[in-house]
Short mmCIF file of C-alpha atoms in Angstrom, two decimals:
data_model
loop_
_atom_site.label_atom_id
_atom_site.label_comp_id
_atom_site.label_asym_id
_atom_site.label_seq_id
_atom_site.Cartn_x
_atom_site.Cartn_y
_atom_site.Cartn_z
CA MET A 1060 30.31 -33.66 -149.99
CA LYS A 1061 31.22 -33.52 -146.31
CA ILE A 1062 28.52 -32.99 -143.69
CA ILE A 1063 29.57 -31.19 -140.51
CA TRP A 1064 26.99 -31.99 -137.87
CA PHE A 1065 27.26 -29.52 -134.98
CA ARG A 1066 26.01 -30.51 -131.52
CA ARG A 1067 27.67 -29.29 -128.28
CA ASP A 1068 30.61 -27.87 -130.23
CA LEU A 1069 29.10 -24.63 -131.54
CA ARG A 1070 32.34 -22.98 -132.63
CA ILE A 1071 34.68 -22.83 -135.60
CA ALA A 1072 37.99 -22.40 -133.74
CA ASP A 1073 39.61 -25.51 -132.23
CA ASN A 1074 36.93 -27.77 -133.66
CA GLU A 1075 38.34 -31.08 -134.88
CA SER A 1076 35.46 -31.91 -137.20
CA VAL A 1077 35.46 -28.46 -138.81
CA ALA A 1078 39.24 -28.52 -139.29
CA LYS A 1079 39.32 -31.98 -140.88
CA ALA A 1080 36.24 -31.52 -143.07
CA THR A 1081 37.49 -28.20 -144.53
CA ALA A 1082 41.17 -29.17 -144.82
CA GLU A 1083 41.35 -29.33 -148.65
CA ASN A 1084 38.61 -26.82 -149.48
CA ALA A 1085 36.23 -29.69 -150.17
CA PRO A 1086 32.53 -28.78 -150.36
CA VAL A 1087 30.96 -29.03 -146.92
CA LEU A 1088 27.47 -28.72 -145.53
CA PRO A 1089 27.49 -27.39 -141.92
CA CYS A 1090 24.23 -28.22 -140.17
CA PHE A 1091 22.44 -28.29 -136.86
CA ILE A 1092 19.22 -30.16 -136.16
CA ILE A 1093 16.54 -28.70 -133.90
CA ASP A 1094 15.50 -32.01 -132.41
CA PRO A 1095 12.20 -31.86 -130.47
CA TRP A 1096 13.72 -34.28 -127.96
CA PHE A 1097 15.88 -31.47 -126.57
CA TYR A 1098 13.39 -28.67 -125.96
CA GLN A 1099 10.53 -30.98 -124.97
CA CYS A 1100 12.48 -32.55 -122.09
CA SER A 1101 11.00 -31.71 -118.70
CA ASP A 1102 14.39 -30.75 -117.30
CA VAL A 1103 15.48 -28.32 -120.01
CA GLY A 1104 14.69 -24.72 -119.13
CA LYS A 1105 14.14 -21.65 -121.25
CA ALA A 1106 17.50 -20.06 -120.43
CA ARG A 1107 19.44 -23.00 -121.82
CA VAL A 1108 17.35 -23.27 -125.00
CA ARG A 1109 17.71 -19.55 -125.63
CA PHE A 1110 21.47 -19.76 -125.10
CA LEU A 1111 21.56 -22.57 -127.66
CA PHE A 1112 19.57 -20.60 -130.24
CA GLU A 1113 21.76 -17.52 -129.76
CA SER A 1114 24.85 -19.67 -130.20
CA LEU A 1115 23.47 -21.11 -133.42
CA GLU A 1116 22.73 -17.66 -134.82
CA ASN A 1117 26.26 -16.51 -133.99
CA LEU A 1118 27.70 -19.67 -135.57
CA ASP A 1119 25.75 -18.93 -138.74
CA ASN A 1120 27.08 -15.34 -138.79
CA ASN A 1121 30.66 -16.56 -138.36
CA LEU A 1122 30.24 -19.18 -141.07
CA ARG A 1123 28.90 -16.56 -143.48
CA LEU A 1124 32.04 -14.49 -142.89
CA LEU A 1125 33.93 -17.49 -144.30
CA GLY A 1126 31.66 -17.89 -147.33
CA SER A 1127 29.50 -20.59 -145.78
CA LYS A 1128 26.28 -20.82 -143.79
CA LEU A 1129 24.55 -23.04 -141.24
CA TYR A 1130 21.78 -25.30 -142.53
CA LEU A 1131 19.21 -25.36 -139.76
CA PHE A 1132 17.06 -28.48 -139.98
CA GLU A 1133 14.17 -29.44 -137.75
CA GLY A 1134 13.04 -32.90 -136.74
CA ASN A 1135 14.33 -36.20 -135.41
CA SER A 1136 18.12 -36.17 -135.80
CA VAL A 1137 18.42 -39.71 -137.13
CA ASN A 1138 15.63 -39.27 -139.67
CA ILE A 1139 16.97 -35.92 -140.88
CA LEU A 1140 20.54 -37.13 -141.38
CA GLN A 1141 19.45 -40.34 -143.08
CA GLU A 1142 17.24 -38.40 -145.49
CA LEU A 1143 19.93 -35.75 -146.05
CA THR A 1144 22.46 -38.45 -146.88
CA GLN A 1145 20.10 -40.13 -149.35
CA GLN A 1146 19.31 -36.83 -151.08
CA LEU A 1147 23.01 -35.97 -151.44
CA ILE A 1148 23.63 -39.40 -152.98
CA GLN A 1149 20.82 -38.74 -155.45
CA LEU A 1150 22.48 -35.42 -156.33
CA GLY A 1151 25.67 -37.30 -157.25
CA HIS A 1152 27.64 -36.77 -154.03
CA LYS A 1153 29.35 -39.32 -151.81
CA PRO A 1154 28.65 -37.92 -148.32
CA LYS A 1155 31.04 -38.23 -145.40
CA LEU A 1156 29.68 -37.37 -141.97
CA TYR A 1157 31.79 -35.43 -139.45
CA PHE A 1158 30.70 -34.98 -135.87
CA ASN A 1159 32.31 -34.66 -132.45
CA ARG A 1160 31.51 -37.14 -129.72
CA ASP A 1161 28.68 -36.20 -127.36
CA VAL A 1162 28.06 -38.37 -124.30
CA GLN A 1163 25.60 -36.27 -122.32
CA VAL A 1164 22.62 -38.60 -122.47
CA GLU A 1165 21.81 -42.17 -123.41
CA TYR A 1166 19.50 -40.83 -126.13
CA GLY A 1167 22.50 -39.19 -127.81
CA ILE A 1168 24.66 -42.30 -127.51
CA GLU A 1169 21.98 -44.47 -129.14
CA ARG A 1170 21.35 -41.78 -131.82
CA ASP A 1171 25.04 -41.77 -132.79
CA ARG A 1172 25.22 -45.57 -132.83
CA THR A 1173 22.25 -45.74 -135.20
CA LEU A 1174 23.82 -43.25 -137.62
CA ILE A 1175 27.18 -45.02 -137.56
CA ASN A 1176 25.42 -48.27 -138.48
CA PHE A 1177 23.52 -46.46 -141.25
CA TYR A 1178 26.72 -45.09 -142.80
CA THR A 1179 28.46 -48.44 -142.46
CA GLN A 1180 25.64 -50.21 -144.28
CA LEU A 1181 25.89 -47.69 -147.13
CA ASN A 1182 29.67 -48.13 -147.23
CA LEU A 1183 30.13 -44.42 -146.50
CA ASP A 1184 32.86 -42.85 -144.39
CA TYR A 1185 32.35 -40.97 -141.15
CA HIS A 1186 34.65 -39.24 -138.67
CA ILE A 1187 34.08 -38.93 -134.92
CA GLY A 1188 36.15 -36.13 -133.39
CA LEU A 1189 36.67 -34.72 -129.92
CA ASN A 1190 34.82 -31.64 -128.70
CA ASN A 1191 37.01 -31.64 -125.61
CA PHE A 1192 39.24 -34.39 -124.29
CA LEU A 1193 37.63 -37.79 -123.79
CA GLN A 1194 39.46 -41.09 -123.36
CA THR A 1195 37.20 -43.69 -125.00
CA ASP A 1196 39.56 -46.67 -124.70
CA ASN A 1197 38.68 -48.52 -121.51
CA ASP A 1198 42.15 -50.09 -121.35
CA ARG A 1199 43.77 -46.64 -121.19
CA ARG A 1200 41.58 -45.07 -118.51
CA ASP A 1201 44.39 -45.15 -115.95
CA GLN A 1202 46.40 -42.86 -118.23
CA TRP A 1203 43.62 -40.29 -118.46
CA ILE A 1204 45.34 -37.50 -116.49
CA GLU A 1205 48.63 -37.83 -118.36
CA GLU A 1206 46.97 -37.89 -121.77
CA TYR A 1207 44.59 -35.10 -120.81
CA TYR A 1208 47.44 -32.68 -120.23
CA THR A 1209 49.10 -33.80 -123.43
CA TYR A 1210 45.87 -32.89 -125.21
CA VAL A 1211 45.31 -29.45 -123.66
CA ARG A 1212 48.94 -28.48 -124.32
CA GLN A 1213 48.83 -29.43 -128.00
CA LEU A 1214 48.40 -26.75 -130.63
CA PRO A 1215 44.76 -26.66 -131.75
CA PRO A 1216 43.95 -27.49 -135.37
CA PRO A 1217 44.05 -24.52 -137.76
CA THR A 1218 40.92 -22.40 -138.06
CA PRO A 1219 39.70 -22.30 -141.67
CA THR A 1220 39.85 -18.97 -143.50
CA HIS A 1221 37.30 -20.06 -146.09
CA ILE A 1222 34.62 -22.74 -146.15
CA ASN A 1223 33.22 -23.98 -149.44
CA THR A 1224 29.47 -24.49 -149.05
CA PRO A 1225 27.49 -24.71 -152.30
CA ASP A 1226 23.81 -23.83 -152.43
CA LEU A 1227 21.78 -27.03 -152.41
CA SER A 1228 18.10 -27.60 -153.05
CA LEU A 1229 17.07 -30.02 -150.35
CA ASN A 1230 13.63 -31.38 -149.61
CA LEU A 1231 13.97 -31.25 -145.84
CA PRO A 1232 12.27 -29.20 -143.12
CA GLN A 1233 14.52 -26.15 -142.66
CA LEU A 1234 14.25 -22.94 -140.65
CA THR A 1235 15.63 -19.47 -141.08
CA PHE A 1236 16.60 -17.72 -137.88
CA ALA A 1237 13.69 -15.34 -138.28
CA GLU A 1238 11.37 -18.35 -138.47
CA LEU A 1239 13.14 -19.93 -135.50
CA LYS A 1240 12.47 -16.88 -133.33
CA ARG A 1241 8.81 -16.76 -134.35
CA LYS A 1242 8.17 -20.47 -133.90
CA TYR A 1243 10.01 -20.72 -130.58
CA SER A 1244 9.18 -17.26 -129.26
CA THR A 1245 8.41 -18.67 -125.81
CA PHE A 1246 12.15 -19.19 -125.27
CA TYR A 1247 12.82 -15.50 -125.97
CA GLU A 1248 10.42 -14.17 -123.34
CA THR A 1249 13.06 -13.70 -120.61
CA LYS A 1250 13.01 -10.09 -119.38
CA LYS A 1251 16.77 -9.88 -118.89
CA VAL A 1252 19.42 -12.12 -120.40
CA TYR A 1253 22.38 -12.64 -118.08
CA PHE A 1254 24.27 -15.10 -120.28
CA LYS A 1255 24.16 -14.63 -124.04
CA GLY A 1256 25.34 -17.41 -126.33
CA GLY A 1257 27.81 -17.59 -129.18
CA GLU A 1258 31.47 -18.17 -129.99
CA THR A 1259 32.12 -14.47 -130.49
CA LEU A 1260 30.85 -13.57 -127.04
CA ALA A 1261 32.60 -16.58 -125.48
CA GLN A 1262 35.96 -15.26 -126.68
CA LYS A 1263 35.12 -11.74 -125.46
CA THR A 1264 34.14 -13.17 -122.07
CA LEU A 1265 37.45 -15.01 -121.78
CA ASP A 1266 39.39 -11.93 -122.91
CA SER A 1267 37.68 -9.69 -120.36
CA PHE A 1268 38.35 -12.19 -117.60
CA LEU A 1269 42.03 -12.47 -118.46
CA THR A 1270 42.37 -8.71 -118.86
CA LYS A 1271 41.18 -7.69 -115.39
CA ARG A 1272 38.27 -9.69 -113.98
CA PHE A 1273 40.51 -12.49 -112.71
CA TYR A 1274 42.12 -10.34 -110.02
CA GLY A 1275 41.23 -11.83 -106.63
CA TYR A 1276 39.54 -14.85 -108.25
CA HIS A 1277 40.95 -17.23 -105.63
CA TRP A 1278 38.92 -15.62 -102.84
CA LYS A 1279 36.05 -14.01 -104.74
CA LEU A 1280 34.72 -17.16 -106.40
CA SER A 1281 32.97 -18.36 -103.20
CA ARG A 1282 31.31 -15.02 -102.49
CA PRO A 1283 27.95 -14.99 -104.26
CA TRP A 1284 27.62 -11.23 -104.73
CA LEU A 1285 31.10 -10.85 -106.22
CA ALA A 1286 30.60 -13.94 -108.37
CA GLN A 1287 27.33 -12.46 -109.64
CA GLN A 1288 29.24 -9.28 -110.56
CA LYS A 1289 31.51 -11.38 -112.83
CA ALA A 1290 34.38 -11.95 -110.43
CA THR A 1291 34.33 -15.50 -111.79
CA SER A 1292 34.89 -16.32 -115.46
CA HIS A 1293 31.18 -16.83 -116.36
CA LEU A 1294 32.40 -19.23 -119.06
CA SER A 1295 30.48 -22.27 -117.78
CA PRO A 1296 27.55 -22.08 -120.26
CA HIS A 1297 30.03 -21.55 -123.10
CA LEU A 1298 31.95 -24.65 -122.07
CA THR A 1299 28.67 -26.58 -121.80
CA PHE A 1300 27.62 -25.74 -125.37
CA GLY A 1301 31.14 -25.78 -126.77
CA THR A 1302 31.17 -22.17 -127.96
CA ILE A 1303 34.72 -22.18 -126.61
CA SER A 1304 37.09 -25.09 -126.01
CA VAL A 1305 38.70 -26.06 -122.73
CA ARG A 1306 42.02 -26.11 -124.57
CA ASN A 1307 41.57 -22.49 -125.66
CA VAL A 1308 40.80 -21.42 -122.09
CA TYR A 1309 43.70 -23.43 -120.67
CA GLN A 1310 46.30 -22.15 -123.12
CA SER A 1311 45.09 -18.54 -123.02
CA THR A 1312 45.16 -18.55 -119.22
CA LYS A 1313 48.62 -20.09 -119.14
CA ALA A 1314 49.93 -17.49 -121.59
CA ARG A 1315 48.42 -14.65 -119.57
CA ALA A 1316 49.98 -15.99 -116.37
CA ALA A 1317 53.38 -15.99 -118.08
CA GLU A 1318 52.99 -12.25 -118.66
CA LEU A 1319 52.51 -11.61 -114.93
CA THR A 1320 55.80 -12.83 -113.51
CA ASP A 1321 56.30 -9.45 -111.82
CA GLN A 1322 52.79 -9.54 -110.28
CA PRO A 1323 52.70 -12.53 -107.90
CA LYS A 1324 49.21 -11.81 -106.54
CA ALA A 1325 47.72 -11.59 -110.03
CA GLN A 1326 49.61 -14.70 -111.11
CA PHE A 1327 48.30 -16.56 -108.06
CA SER A 1328 44.71 -15.64 -108.96
CA LEU A 1329 45.14 -17.00 -112.48
CA LYS A 1330 46.82 -20.12 -111.17
CA ALA A 1331 43.84 -20.61 -108.86
CA PHE A 1332 41.57 -20.50 -111.92
CA ARG A 1333 43.71 -22.83 -114.02
CA VAL A 1334 44.99 -25.23 -111.38
CA ARG A 1335 42.56 -24.87 -108.46
CA GLU A 1336 41.79 -28.20 -106.77
CA ALA A 1337 38.08 -28.82 -107.16
CA CYS A 1338 37.67 -32.57 -106.79
CA ALA A 1339 40.16 -35.40 -106.48
CA LEU A 1340 43.13 -33.27 -107.57
CA ARG A 1341 41.37 -31.96 -110.67
CA SER A 1342 41.68 -28.38 -111.72
CA ARG A 1343 38.65 -26.32 -112.66
CA LEU A 1344 39.10 -27.15 -116.32
CA ARG A 1345 40.20 -30.75 -115.86
CA TRP A 1346 37.34 -31.08 -113.38
CA HIS A 1347 34.92 -30.14 -116.17
CA ASP A 1348 36.17 -32.83 -118.55
CA SER A 1349 36.64 -35.47 -115.86
CA PHE A 1350 32.90 -35.55 -115.18
CA THR A 1351 32.21 -36.15 -118.87
CA GLN A 1352 34.79 -38.94 -118.77
CA ARG A 1353 33.03 -40.56 -115.82
CA LEU A 1354 29.61 -40.32 -117.47
CA TYR A 1355 30.95 -41.92 -120.66
CA PHE A 1356 31.92 -45.12 -118.85
CA HIS A 1357 29.13 -44.98 -116.26
CA PRO A 1358 25.99 -43.43 -117.82
CA GLU A 1359 23.90 -44.88 -114.99
CA ILE A 1360 25.30 -42.37 -112.46
CA ALA A 1361 23.06 -39.69 -113.95
CA TYR A 1362 20.02 -41.42 -112.44
CA THR A 1363 21.10 -44.03 -109.90
CA ASN A 1364 22.97 -43.90 -106.60
CA CYS A 1365 26.61 -44.82 -107.08
CA TYR A 1366 26.34 -47.15 -104.05
CA PRO A 1367 23.24 -49.38 -103.73
CA GLU A 1368 23.12 -48.96 -99.94
CA PHE A 1369 21.65 -45.50 -100.54
CA ASP A 1370 18.71 -46.84 -102.57
CA GLU A 1371 16.69 -47.20 -99.38
CA TYR A 1372 17.03 -43.49 -98.59
CA TYR A 1373 17.49 -41.61 -101.88
CA ARG A 1374 14.86 -42.58 -104.45
CA PRO A 1375 13.11 -40.68 -107.28
CA ASP A 1376 9.71 -41.58 -105.78
CA GLU A 1377 6.82 -39.16 -105.69
CA LEU A 1378 7.14 -36.84 -102.72
CA THR A 1379 4.85 -37.08 -99.71
CA SER A 1380 2.64 -34.07 -98.92
CA SER A 1381 5.03 -32.84 -96.22
CA GLN A 1382 7.99 -33.26 -98.56
CA GLN A 1383 6.13 -31.39 -101.30
CA GLU A 1384 5.74 -28.42 -98.97
CA LEU A 1385 9.45 -28.41 -98.17
CA PHE A 1386 10.39 -28.85 -101.82
CA HIS A 1387 8.08 -26.04 -102.93
CA ALA A 1388 9.55 -23.67 -100.35
CA TRP A 1389 13.07 -24.60 -101.48
CA CYS A 1390 12.29 -24.12 -105.18
CA GLU A 1391 10.61 -20.75 -104.63
CA GLY A 1392 13.19 -19.42 -102.18
CA ILE A 1393 10.84 -19.09 -99.19
CA THR A 1394 12.50 -21.46 -96.70
CA GLY A 1395 13.15 -18.80 -94.05
CA PHE A 1396 16.90 -19.26 -94.49
CA PRO A 1397 18.04 -16.06 -96.26
CA MET A 1398 21.17 -17.46 -97.89
CA VAL A 1399 19.27 -20.42 -99.31
CA ASP A 1400 16.36 -18.24 -100.43
CA ALA A 1401 18.55 -15.60 -102.09
CA SER A 1402 20.44 -18.31 -103.96
CA MET A 1403 17.31 -20.10 -105.16
CA ARG A 1404 15.80 -16.81 -106.34
CA GLN A 1405 19.02 -16.05 -108.18
CA LEU A 1406 18.77 -19.45 -109.88
CA ARG A 1407 15.21 -18.81 -111.07
CA THR A 1408 16.09 -15.35 -112.41
CA MET A 1409 19.64 -15.69 -113.74
CA GLY A 1410 19.78 -19.41 -114.46
CA TRP A 1411 23.01 -19.53 -112.52
CA MET A 1412 24.62 -19.72 -109.06
CA ASN A 1413 28.24 -19.92 -108.03
CA PHE A 1414 29.49 -23.35 -107.02
CA ARG A 1415 29.40 -22.84 -103.25
CA MET A 1416 25.76 -21.72 -103.25
CA ARG A 1417 24.80 -24.66 -105.46
CA ALA A 1418 26.43 -27.02 -102.97
CA MET A 1419 24.87 -25.29 -99.95
CA CYS A 1420 21.34 -25.43 -101.41
CA ALA A 1421 21.87 -29.07 -102.38
CA THR A 1422 22.87 -30.18 -98.88
CA PHE A 1423 19.95 -28.19 -97.43
CA LEU A 1424 17.47 -30.08 -99.63
CA THR A 1425 18.97 -33.56 -99.29
CA ILE A 1426 20.25 -33.58 -95.71
CA ASN A 1427 18.03 -31.07 -93.89
CA CYS A 1428 14.81 -31.56 -95.87
CA GLY A 1429 15.44 -35.28 -96.38
CA ILE A 1430 14.47 -35.11 -100.06
CA SER A 1431 16.22 -37.27 -102.64
CA TRP A 1432 18.85 -35.64 -104.82
CA HIS A 1433 16.92 -36.77 -107.92
CA HIS A 1434 14.33 -34.02 -107.38
CA GLY A 1435 16.87 -31.29 -106.73
CA ALA A 1436 19.04 -32.28 -109.69
CA LYS A 1437 16.05 -32.08 -112.03
CA HIS A 1438 15.14 -28.62 -110.70
CA TYR A 1439 18.68 -27.38 -111.24
CA MET A 1440 18.75 -28.74 -114.80
CA ASN A 1441 15.42 -27.04 -115.46
CA TYR A 1442 16.90 -23.62 -114.68
CA LEU A 1443 20.69 -23.67 -115.05
CA VAL A 1444 21.88 -22.06 -118.27
CA ASP A 1445 25.07 -24.09 -117.86
CA GLY A 1446 23.25 -27.28 -116.88
CA ASP A 1447 25.55 -30.21 -117.61
CA LEU A 1448 24.18 -33.66 -116.81
CA ALA A 1449 27.64 -35.12 -116.20
CA ILE A 1450 28.49 -32.50 -113.59
CA ASP A 1451 25.08 -31.73 -112.11
CA ASN A 1452 23.91 -35.18 -111.08
CA TRP A 1453 27.27 -36.36 -109.76
CA GLN A 1454 27.65 -33.18 -107.74
CA TRP A 1455 24.18 -33.74 -106.28
CA GLN A 1456 25.24 -37.20 -105.13
CA MET A 1457 28.36 -35.69 -103.65
CA GLN A 1458 26.47 -33.03 -101.69
CA ALA A 1459 23.91 -35.65 -100.59
CA GLY A 1460 26.74 -37.49 -98.82
CA ILE A 1461 26.81 -40.50 -101.16
CA THR A 1462 30.25 -40.26 -102.75
CA ASN A 1463 33.65 -40.84 -101.16
CA PRO A 1464 32.41 -43.19 -98.40
CA LEU A 1465 36.01 -43.95 -97.41
CA SER A 1466 36.03 -40.62 -95.62
CA ASP A 1467 34.58 -40.72 -92.12
CA THR A 1468 32.94 -37.31 -92.58
CA PHE A 1469 31.01 -35.41 -95.24
CA ARG A 1470 30.17 -31.75 -95.56
CA ILE A 1471 26.86 -30.16 -94.55
CA TYR A 1472 26.79 -26.44 -95.24
CA ASN A 1473 25.39 -24.12 -92.56
CA PRO A 1474 23.38 -21.36 -94.34
CA ASN A 1475 23.80 -18.83 -91.51
CA LYS A 1476 27.52 -19.46 -91.23
CA ASN A 1477 27.76 -18.82 -94.97
CA ILE A 1478 26.12 -15.42 -94.47
CA GLU A 1479 28.80 -14.49 -91.96
CA GLU A 1480 31.66 -15.83 -94.08
CA LYS A 1481 30.53 -15.07 -97.63
CA ASP A 1482 27.99 -12.21 -97.47
CA SER A 1483 28.65 -10.35 -94.23
CA ASP A 1484 27.76 -7.01 -95.86
CA LEU A 1485 24.43 -8.60 -96.98
CA ARG A 1486 24.67 -7.22 -100.52
CA PHE A 1487 23.69 -10.55 -102.04
CA ILE A 1488 20.80 -11.09 -99.64
CA TYR A 1489 19.53 -7.51 -99.96
CA HIS A 1490 19.59 -7.78 -103.77
CA TRP A 1491 17.47 -10.93 -103.93
CA ILE A 1492 15.35 -10.39 -100.81
CA PRO A 1493 14.71 -6.62 -100.71
CA LYS A 1494 12.25 -7.05 -97.83
CA LEU A 1495 15.27 -7.63 -95.59
CA LEU A 1496 16.67 -4.16 -96.26
CA GLY A 1497 17.04 -2.41 -92.95
CA TYR A 1498 17.87 -5.56 -91.01
CA GLY A 1499 21.48 -5.93 -89.96
CA LEU A 1500 23.61 -9.06 -89.96
CA GLN A 1501 22.93 -9.88 -86.32
CA ASP A 1502 19.19 -9.28 -86.74
CA ILE A 1503 19.09 -11.78 -89.59
CA LEU A 1504 21.21 -14.36 -87.78
CA GLU A 1505 18.96 -14.10 -84.71
CA GLY A 1506 15.79 -14.40 -86.82
CA LYS A 1507 14.40 -10.95 -85.95
CA CYS A 1508 13.49 -10.41 -89.63
CA THR A 1509 10.56 -12.85 -89.22
CA GLU A 1510 8.92 -11.05 -86.32
CA HIS A 1511 6.58 -8.82 -88.35
CA GLY A 1512 5.65 -11.30 -91.04
CA LEU A 1513 7.78 -9.64 -93.73
CA TYR A 1514 9.85 -12.77 -94.12
CA PRO A 1515 8.83 -16.41 -93.52
CA ALA A 1516 9.92 -18.29 -90.44
CA PRO A 1517 12.34 -21.21 -91.02
CA ILE A 1518 10.59 -24.27 -92.43
CA LEU A 1519 12.70 -26.61 -90.30
CA ASP A 1520 15.12 -26.82 -87.40
CA TRP A 1521 18.49 -26.86 -89.14
CA ALA A 1522 20.51 -28.23 -86.21
CA GLN A 1523 18.01 -31.00 -85.47
CA THR A 1524 17.62 -32.13 -89.11
CA ARG A 1525 21.37 -32.03 -89.53
CA ARG A 1526 21.75 -34.31 -86.53
CA VAL A 1527 18.94 -36.77 -87.37
CA ASN A 1528 19.21 -37.00 -91.16
CA GLY A 1529 22.95 -36.56 -91.06
CA LYS A 1530 23.21 -39.69 -88.92
CA ILE A 1531 21.10 -41.65 -91.40
CA VAL A 1532 23.46 -40.72 -94.22
CA SER A 1533 26.51 -41.27 -92.04
CA ASP A 1534 25.31 -44.78 -91.14
CA LEU A 1535 24.76 -45.61 -94.81
CA ARG A 1536 28.25 -44.38 -95.63
CA LYS A 1537 29.61 -46.61 -92.88
CA ARG A 1538 27.81 -49.62 -94.36
CA VAL A 1539 29.35 -48.92 -97.76
CA ARG A 1540 32.77 -48.52 -96.18
CA GLU A 1541 32.42 -51.80 -94.28
CA ARG A 1542 31.32 -53.63 -97.41
CA LEU A 1543 34.28 -52.35 -99.37
CA LEU A 1544 36.59 -53.35 -96.56
CA ALA A 1545 35.02 -56.83 -96.34
CA GLU A 1546 35.29 -57.33 -100.08
CA GLY A 1547 38.92 -56.21 -99.91
CA GLY A 1548 40.80 -56.63 -103.11
CA GLU A 1549 42.71 -54.26 -105.34
CA GLU A 1550 39.85 -51.75 -105.73
CA TYR A 1551 39.70 -50.98 -102.02
CA GLU A 1552 43.48 -50.84 -101.62
CA ASN A 1553 43.71 -48.44 -104.56
CA ALA A 1554 40.99 -46.30 -103.03
CA ILE A 1555 42.87 -46.10 -99.72
CA ALA A 1556 46.10 -45.25 -101.53
CA THR A 1557 44.30 -42.56 -103.55
CA LYS A 1558 42.77 -41.08 -100.41
CA THR A 1559 46.22 -40.91 -98.78
CA ALA A 1560 47.67 -39.26 -101.87
CA VAL A 1561 44.84 -36.71 -101.94
CA ILE A 1562 45.40 -35.79 -98.29
CA LYS A 1563 49.15 -35.36 -98.84
CA TYR A 1564 48.53 -33.28 -101.95
CA PHE A 1565 46.15 -30.90 -100.22
CA GLU A 1566 48.48 -30.62 -97.24
CA SER A 1567 51.27 -29.67 -99.64
CA LYS A 1568 49.11 -27.10 -101.41
CA ASP A 1569 47.93 -25.69 -98.11
CA LYS A 1570 51.54 -25.14 -97.04
CA GLN A 1571 52.29 -23.48 -100.39
CA TYR A 1572 49.33 -21.17 -100.00
CA LYS A 1573 50.26 -20.22 -96.44
CA HIS A 1574 53.84 -19.56 -97.58
CA PHE A 1575 52.52 -17.33 -100.36
CA LYS A 1576 50.27 -15.38 -97.96
CA ASP A 1577 53.17 -14.95 -95.53
CA GLN A 1578 55.28 -13.50 -98.31
CA GLN A 1579 52.55 -11.05 -99.30
CA SER A 1580 51.73 -9.87 -95.78
#
């Protein structure tokens, strides 16, 4: 009997553990464990739990189409799997456990280590597969990029057409999906669901994006109103929960681009999605997996500053009373900065923001409000339906000015400038702050919307806080840079070489883009 333990890989297609466990029509037991650890965490919001439950229900439906079903257990994951294994042994089976690696949290890493030891002690086999690409060999980390592209270009394992799952009488706490919805009804109270879970819907979302929604992606993705209207892929929660694989998205996008050789603008939009530089030469999809890779080798970055010099400024300490007021205004979207407020209200309602607005709100909290990224990262994770610890907390450090200290500058987003550049028709702001209807762009930029008390006055002086707090962060970055230079050695030289290569790469891409625009004009 083979046990398939689903975690953040809630799909049948391109699932290594599913493919290997079902290869010879051996009897398998697909299962998921509702572990209280997940939904009782303080930084796990309702939208993400609901998305998970919807994905599980869809997985069960898809398994039943193949003659199988999903066993839905409830309790501590280690205890459940240990007891399940013992009961299968008593029924005359020799269990083999299949699961794909999950490195999101230290709890999960320790959980997996305990189960591996348990199976080893019982002299039972287990198989650890890949949900998406992850290089676990520390000696091969320098080859990550090369091997990553080898992985995403490989043919995925075959999807089973039948799964043999016998009915078993097990003395374990199980739930039907009807019982799940009754017991956890609080997670189904959302008035409107903007992102619904499941492998079936993930594939439909990808198909609709590749059919027509991708047109203009390269310029629409930074505009919050267009992004809200699905100008972006909206696949991020599906990638987070593994209802679709990065490899599927990569190969499908590449195939679609090949069909558009006579449509250069459309092909450019798809290339922007598949190969767009997001961070250190990583594409959108490679960018997703690279953060998981970093967290695997450095789990501490989820909670600690990547450079100790910043410990004196960014700490997870309890906020002072004045900081609490600023933080409350930021969370509720009542800062008096319309672009920040509209974005934060969107987050609370939809459980989502496009990347640029996430970055803008993060720099506003950390640089302008002077509040540690720890508090903002936790708030994001409490609301984001696509909350991914590997991406979220590193990005917060990046927007707080901590990362890449070899650069002399770091970015601080101007909320008003973003109105002019990304929402000049005010559709996004009007949608989330209807009290501003009737005010024009210039009225809002000049602050006239606050004159009659319909909208709050700014909670801070943006230019002054940028100057004062920005200098604090800049000085800390300088100290890090000087330390690295003083220490010298191969690490610093490699960093300088990498920085030079990055600059040259972006200069090259910028020239390519300008050449493309010249051709189209």
